mmCIF file of C-alpha atoms in Angstrom:
data_model
loop_
_atom_site.group_PDB
_atom_site.id
_atom_site.type_symbol
_atom_site.label_atom_id
_atom_site.label_comp_id
_atom_site.label_asym_id
_atom_site.label_seq_id
_atom_site.Cartn_x
_atom_site.Cartn_y
_atom_site.Cartn_z
ATOM 1 C CA MET A 1 0.216 0.057 0.075
ATOM 2 C CA THR A 2 1.413 3.310 -0.995
ATOM 3 C CA LEU A 3 1.761 6.245 1.318
ATOM 4 C CA VAL A 4 -0.994 8.110 -0.479
ATOM 5 C CA GLU A 5 -3.171 5.354 -0.426
ATOM 6 C CA LYS A 6 -2.968 5.382 3.339
ATOM 7 C CA ILE A 7 -3.414 9.115 3.689
ATOM 8 C CA LYS A 8 -6.760 8.571 1.678
ATOM 9 C CA THR A 9 -7.258 5.806 4.079
ATOM 10 C CA ILE A 10 -7.354 7.959 6.959
ATOM 11 C CA TYR A 11 -8.902 10.930 4.923
ATOM 12 C CA PRO A 12 -11.132 9.980 2.090
ATOM 13 C CA VAL A 13 -12.138 13.485 1.662
ATOM 14 C CA LEU A 14 -9.013 14.440 0.202
ATOM 15 C CA THR A 15 -8.641 14.606 -3.571
ATOM 16 C CA PRO A 16 -5.761 14.342 -6.087
ATOM 17 C CA ALA A 17 -5.945 18.401 -6.034
ATOM 18 C CA ASP A 18 -5.288 18.491 -2.424
ATOM 19 C CA PHE A 19 -1.964 16.613 -2.853
ATOM 20 C CA ALA A 20 -1.234 18.563 -6.350
ATOM 21 C CA PHE A 21 -2.417 22.205 -5.301
ATOM 22 C CA GLY A 22 -4.103 22.051 -1.854
ATOM 23 C CA GLY A 23 -0.602 22.159 0.472
ATOM 24 C CA ILE A 24 0.076 18.559 0.933
ATOM 25 C CA THR A 25 3.375 17.568 -1.126
ATOM 26 C CA LEU A 26 4.455 14.150 -1.111
ATOM 27 C CA GLN A 27 8.008 13.822 -2.183
ATOM 28 C CA ASN A 28 10.390 11.145 -3.308
ATOM 29 C CA ASP A 29 14.071 12.017 -3.765
ATOM 30 C CA LEU A 30 15.533 8.581 -4.984
ATOM 31 C CA ASP A 31 17.865 8.421 -1.687
ATOM 32 C CA GLY A 32 16.149 5.607 -0.517
ATOM 33 C CA ARG A 33 14.004 7.062 1.989
ATOM 34 C CA GLY A 34 11.263 6.345 -0.372
ATOM 35 C CA ASP A 35 7.875 8.377 -0.563
ATOM 36 C CA TYR A 36 7.630 10.746 2.607
ATOM 37 C CA ILE A 37 5.464 13.798 3.660
ATOM 38 C CA ALA A 38 7.504 16.859 2.873
ATOM 39 C CA LYS A 39 4.930 19.251 3.301
ATOM 40 C CA TRP A 40 1.494 19.617 5.136
ATOM 41 C CA GLU A 41 -0.627 22.604 5.326
ATOM 42 C CA HIS A 42 -4.028 21.557 5.254
ATOM 43 C CA PRO A 43 -6.531 24.290 6.465
ATOM 44 C CA THR A 44 -8.386 21.406 8.561
ATOM 45 C CA LEU A 45 -6.776 18.247 8.521
ATOM 46 C CA GLN A 46 -3.910 17.345 11.001
ATOM 47 C CA ARG A 47 -0.568 15.804 9.366
ATOM 48 C CA PRO A 48 -1.202 11.719 10.136
ATOM 49 C CA THR A 49 1.451 10.606 12.639
ATOM 50 C CA ASP A 50 3.704 7.708 11.727
ATOM 51 C CA GLU A 51 1.801 5.467 14.285
ATOM 52 C CA GLN A 52 -1.523 6.169 12.431
ATOM 53 C CA LEU A 53 0.071 5.495 8.817
ATOM 54 C CA ALA A 54 1.774 2.343 10.131
ATOM 55 C CA GLN A 55 -1.541 1.058 11.443
ATOM 56 C CA ILE A 56 -2.853 1.187 7.911
ATOM 57 C CA THR A 57 -2.446 -2.021 6.287
ATOM 58 C CA GLU A 58 -3.190 -4.209 2.829
ATOM 59 C CA MET B 1 45.900 44.327 -10.167
ATOM 60 C CA ALA B 2 44.339 47.003 -12.784
ATOM 61 C CA LEU B 3 45.391 46.462 -16.456
ATOM 62 C CA VAL B 4 46.814 49.692 -17.618
ATOM 63 C CA VAL B 5 47.647 51.099 -20.835
ATOM 64 C CA ASN B 6 49.651 54.364 -20.492
ATOM 65 C CA GLY B 7 50.186 57.291 -23.116
ATOM 66 C CA ASP B 8 53.149 55.489 -24.653
ATOM 67 C CA GLY B 9 51.203 52.417 -25.222
ATOM 68 C CA ASN B 10 52.918 50.229 -22.144
ATOM 69 C CA ILE B 11 51.012 47.709 -20.792
ATOM 70 C CA THR B 12 51.060 46.714 -17.027
ATOM 71 C CA GLY B 13 48.931 44.511 -15.127
ATOM 72 C CA LEU B 14 49.343 41.725 -17.159
ATOM 73 C CA THR B 15 50.716 38.135 -15.680
ATOM 74 C CA ALA B 16 51.859 35.027 -17.223
ATOM 75 C CA GLY B 17 48.729 33.172 -16.214
ATOM 76 C CA GLY B 18 46.579 35.695 -18.317
ATOM 77 C CA LEU B 19 44.703 38.996 -17.283
ATOM 78 C CA PRO B 20 43.778 39.633 -13.959
ATOM 79 C CA ASP B 21 39.903 39.217 -12.765
ATOM 80 C CA ALA B 22 37.715 41.549 -13.904
ATOM 81 C CA SER B 23 40.121 43.486 -15.833
ATOM 82 C CA ILE B 24 37.839 42.956 -18.980
ATOM 83 C CA THR B 25 34.112 43.532 -18.130
ATOM 84 C CA GLN B 26 31.137 42.210 -20.559
ATOM 85 C CA SER B 27 30.515 45.632 -22.053
ATOM 86 C CA ASP B 28 34.307 45.429 -23.345
ATOM 87 C CA LEU B 29 33.630 42.140 -25.346
ATOM 88 C CA ALA B 30 32.459 42.218 -28.998
ATOM 89 C CA ALA B 31 28.832 40.851 -29.554
ATOM 90 C CA ASN B 32 30.028 37.685 -30.742
ATOM 91 C CA ILE B 33 32.119 36.622 -27.842
ATOM 92 C CA ALA B 34 30.135 34.379 -25.100
ATOM 93 C CA GLY B 35 31.298 33.891 -21.925
ATOM 94 C CA ASN B 36 33.166 30.711 -20.732
ATOM 95 C CA GLY B 37 31.100 29.414 -17.610
ATOM 96 C CA PRO B 38 29.769 25.909 -17.366
ATOM 97 C CA ALA B 39 27.251 24.544 -19.678
ATOM 98 C CA PHE B 40 25.629 20.943 -19.426
ATOM 99 C CA SER B 41 23.213 18.983 -21.333
ATOM 100 C CA ALA B 42 21.921 15.787 -19.712
ATOM 101 C CA TYR B 43 19.102 13.247 -20.162
ATOM 102 C CA GLN B 44 17.304 10.068 -18.853
ATOM 103 C CA THR B 45 18.159 6.771 -19.896
ATOM 104 C CA ASN B 46 17.272 4.685 -16.534
ATOM 105 C CA GLY B 47 18.313 1.611 -18.549
ATOM 106 C CA SER B 48 15.986 2.276 -21.504
ATOM 107 C CA ALA B 49 13.156 2.057 -18.999
ATOM 108 C CA ASN B 50 10.246 3.968 -17.848
ATOM 109 C CA GLN B 51 10.678 4.856 -14.289
ATOM 110 C CA SER B 52 7.865 4.071 -12.299
ATOM 111 C CA ILE B 53 6.479 6.322 -9.781
ATOM 112 C CA SER B 54 3.867 6.504 -6.796
ATOM 113 C CA SER B 55 0.863 8.699 -7.990
ATOM 114 C CA ASP B 56 0.453 12.104 -6.459
ATOM 115 C CA VAL B 57 4.038 11.865 -5.318
ATOM 116 C CA TRP B 58 6.675 14.772 -6.419
ATOM 117 C CA THR B 59 9.414 12.304 -7.618
ATOM 118 C CA LYS B 60 13.255 13.190 -8.747
ATOM 119 C CA ALA B 61 13.830 12.053 -12.438
ATOM 120 C CA LYS B 62 16.762 10.140 -13.202
ATOM 121 C CA ILE B 63 18.599 12.311 -15.581
ATOM 122 C CA ASP B 64 21.792 10.114 -15.555
ATOM 123 C CA THR B 65 23.487 10.397 -19.265
ATOM 124 C CA GLU B 66 25.716 13.370 -20.049
ATOM 125 C CA GLU B 67 25.547 14.720 -23.717
ATOM 126 C CA PHE B 68 28.085 17.367 -22.529
ATOM 127 C CA ASP B 69 29.385 18.768 -18.994
ATOM 128 C CA THR B 70 31.910 21.683 -19.683
ATOM 129 C CA ASN B 71 32.915 21.717 -16.374
ATOM 130 C CA ASN B 72 32.347 18.787 -14.932
ATOM 131 C CA ASN B 73 29.373 19.850 -12.659
ATOM 132 C CA PHE B 74 26.539 17.249 -13.479
ATOM 133 C CA ASP B 75 26.098 14.682 -10.997
ATOM 134 C CA THR B 76 24.943 11.618 -12.923
ATOM 135 C CA THR B 77 24.704 9.561 -9.769
ATOM 136 C CA ASN B 78 22.506 11.879 -7.818
ATOM 137 C CA ASN B 79 20.849 13.400 -11.036
ATOM 138 C CA ARG B 80 21.601 17.002 -10.345
ATOM 139 C CA PHE B 81 23.457 20.011 -11.353
ATOM 140 C CA LEU B 82 25.853 21.563 -8.726
ATOM 141 C CA PRO B 83 27.658 24.057 -10.464
ATOM 142 C CA THR B 84 31.158 25.100 -8.956
ATOM 143 C CA ILE B 85 31.134 28.672 -10.191
ATOM 144 C CA ALA B 86 28.134 31.283 -8.338
ATOM 145 C CA GLY B 87 26.126 32.815 -10.576
ATOM 146 C CA TYR B 88 23.015 32.791 -12.336
ATOM 147 C CA TYR B 89 21.982 30.265 -14.694
ATOM 148 C CA GLN B 90 19.497 29.235 -17.186
ATOM 149 C CA ILE B 91 17.859 25.954 -16.751
ATOM 150 C CA ASN B 92 15.716 24.148 -19.316
ATOM 151 C CA ALA B 93 13.953 20.821 -18.864
ATOM 152 C CA CYS B 94 11.314 18.663 -20.113
ATOM 153 C CA LEU B 95 9.941 15.619 -18.933
ATOM 154 C CA TYR B 96 7.955 12.614 -20.800
ATOM 155 C CA LEU B 97 4.799 11.837 -17.884
ATOM 156 C CA ARG B 98 3.128 8.608 -18.595
ATOM 157 C CA ASN B 99 -0.041 7.329 -16.798
ATOM 158 C CA ALA B 100 -2.804 4.719 -17.288
ATOM 159 C CA SER B 101 -6.162 5.976 -15.569
ATOM 160 C CA ALA B 102 -8.675 8.978 -16.799
ATOM 161 C CA SER B 103 -8.349 12.608 -15.606
ATOM 162 C CA PRO B 104 -4.687 12.784 -14.625
ATOM 163 C CA ILE B 105 -2.984 15.656 -12.706
ATOM 164 C CA LYS B 106 0.436 16.355 -14.285
ATOM 165 C CA ILE B 107 2.923 18.746 -13.423
ATOM 166 C CA VAL B 108 6.691 19.324 -14.142
ATOM 167 C CA GLY B 109 8.802 21.260 -11.788
ATOM 168 C CA LEU B 110 12.470 22.298 -11.425
ATOM 169 C CA TYR B 111 13.806 21.723 -7.471
ATOM 170 C CA LYS B 112 16.385 23.760 -5.918
ATOM 171 C CA ASN B 113 18.068 21.962 -2.828
ATOM 172 C CA GLY B 114 15.315 19.956 -2.680
ATOM 173 C CA SER B 115 12.405 22.292 -2.589
ATOM 174 C CA ILE B 116 10.237 23.320 -5.433
ATOM 175 C CA TYR B 117 11.825 25.938 -7.269
ATOM 176 C CA LYS B 118 9.630 26.805 -10.354
ATOM 177 C CA GLN B 119 6.777 24.749 -12.058
ATOM 178 C CA GLY B 120 6.486 24.471 -15.513
ATOM 179 C CA MET B 121 3.583 23.056 -17.531
ATOM 180 C CA GLN B 122 0.487 21.104 -15.784
ATOM 181 C CA LEU B 123 -2.408 19.580 -17.068
ATOM 182 C CA TYR B 124 -5.441 19.398 -14.762
ATOM 183 C CA PHE B 125 -8.110 17.326 -16.308
ATOM 184 C CA THR B 126 -11.360 17.669 -14.424
ATOM 185 C CA GLY B 127 -13.563 15.653 -16.739
ATOM 186 C CA ASN B 128 -13.193 11.777 -17.965
ATOM 187 C CA TYR B 129 -10.504 12.566 -20.552
ATOM 188 C CA TYR B 130 -7.802 9.980 -21.018
ATOM 189 C CA ILE B 131 -4.109 11.261 -22.124
ATOM 190 C CA ALA B 132 -1.303 8.885 -21.763
ATOM 191 C CA ALA B 133 1.600 10.580 -22.222
ATOM 192 C CA ASP B 134 2.715 13.962 -22.574
ATOM 193 C CA THR B 135 6.140 15.765 -22.637
ATOM 194 C CA PHE B 136 6.146 18.855 -19.991
ATOM 195 C CA PRO B 137 8.637 21.874 -20.415
ATOM 196 C CA VAL B 138 9.842 23.929 -17.539
ATOM 197 C CA SER B 139 12.566 26.622 -17.554
ATOM 198 C CA SER B 140 13.895 29.385 -15.424
ATOM 199 C CA MET B 141 16.826 31.117 -14.313
ATOM 200 C CA MET B 142 18.124 30.922 -10.927
ATOM 201 C CA TYR B 143 20.905 31.725 -8.649
ATOM 202 C CA LEU B 144 23.171 29.127 -7.702
ATOM 203 C CA ASN B 145 25.819 30.135 -5.114
ATOM 204 C CA GLY B 146 28.642 27.917 -6.662
ATOM 205 C CA THR B 147 29.329 25.492 -3.435
ATOM 206 C CA THR B 148 26.302 23.993 -2.159
ATOM 207 C CA ASP B 149 23.172 25.084 -4.348
ATOM 208 C CA TYR B 150 21.995 22.410 -6.689
ATOM 209 C CA VAL B 151 18.947 21.893 -9.442
ATOM 210 C CA GLU B 152 17.020 18.849 -9.888
ATOM 211 C CA LEU B 153 14.156 17.965 -12.253
ATOM 212 C CA TYR B 154 10.823 16.341 -10.650
ATOM 213 C CA GLY B 155 7.674 15.264 -11.975
ATOM 214 C CA TYR B 156 4.166 14.645 -10.414
ATOM 215 C CA ILE B 157 1.435 12.614 -11.758
ATOM 216 C CA SER B 158 -1.988 11.789 -10.379
ATOM 217 C CA SER B 159 -2.750 8.475 -11.843
ATOM 218 C CA SER B 160 -2.472 4.634 -11.484
ATOM 219 C CA SER B 161 0.605 3.018 -13.186
ATOM 220 C CA ALA B 162 2.182 6.486 -13.436
ATOM 221 C CA SER B 163 5.993 6.632 -14.896
ATOM 222 C CA ILE B 164 8.496 9.079 -16.401
ATOM 223 C CA GLY B 165 9.715 8.027 -19.716
ATOM 224 C CA TYR B 166 13.246 8.281 -21.224
ATOM 225 C CA GLY B 167 15.170 9.364 -24.119
ATOM 226 C CA SER B 168 17.347 12.293 -25.136
ATOM 227 C CA ALA B 169 14.456 13.929 -26.897
ATOM 228 C CA SER B 170 11.893 13.991 -24.308
ATOM 229 C CA CYS B 171 13.118 13.699 -20.754
ATOM 230 C CA TRP B 172 15.938 15.608 -20.611
ATOM 231 C CA MET B 173 17.622 18.809 -18.670
ATOM 232 C CA ASN B 174 20.542 21.650 -19.547
ATOM 233 C CA GLY B 175 21.518 24.689 -18.685
ATOM 234 C CA HIS B 176 24.537 27.158 -18.498
ATOM 235 C CA LEU B 177 25.784 30.412 -16.644
ATOM 236 C CA VAL B 178 24.180 33.566 -17.818
ATOM 237 C CA LYS B 179 25.716 36.002 -15.305
ATOM 238 C CA ALA B 180 28.503 35.348 -13.064
ATOM 239 C CA ALA B 181 27.908 36.710 -9.507
#
């Protein structure tokens, strides 16, 4: 399950536009870290914690 | 030391290694003389394979093959341009962004030191349109400090089975020094 799929599971209200234009930036720098949250500036939704993300499984 | 030509036509200020720095300004040059700053051109090969990326994630393009690199400032391992001369650089780039589902969002961007600096072309389909692959250009002039500043190329696709293509004609990045600082 990808990072964005986990985030959308926690917050089903999020749309692709939120990630493209809405203050949430997911990023992959090809440095072995994989996908990560580079910026979370959503006006109402709190940034999910690592624990919340880890609890989301297939 | 300043370069001086006296009334007798004698020149002082020359050294064995050439003219002292800043003794000739841009305005002294003839119109057909370009500077000698760094210039590079590189593109994405990635083993002749598309680079799979996650949907909705800004992902660095694997610009890994050089066409030229006059000052050895392009890093094909880390896919970035890190010039050793401070100044203002014109950077141009293009990415071939591929997708498999309808209504994608696609954006290309230049990143400076790991963060978005300038976005280029973007497509945002709100209807049920399907466009499988497009090339997206971006260009900007930017200041790079000659020691730690670097520039990279990123792509963004909101779609299933997203990938960045490859090839010297469609996935590339080039640039050159416009004005030294």
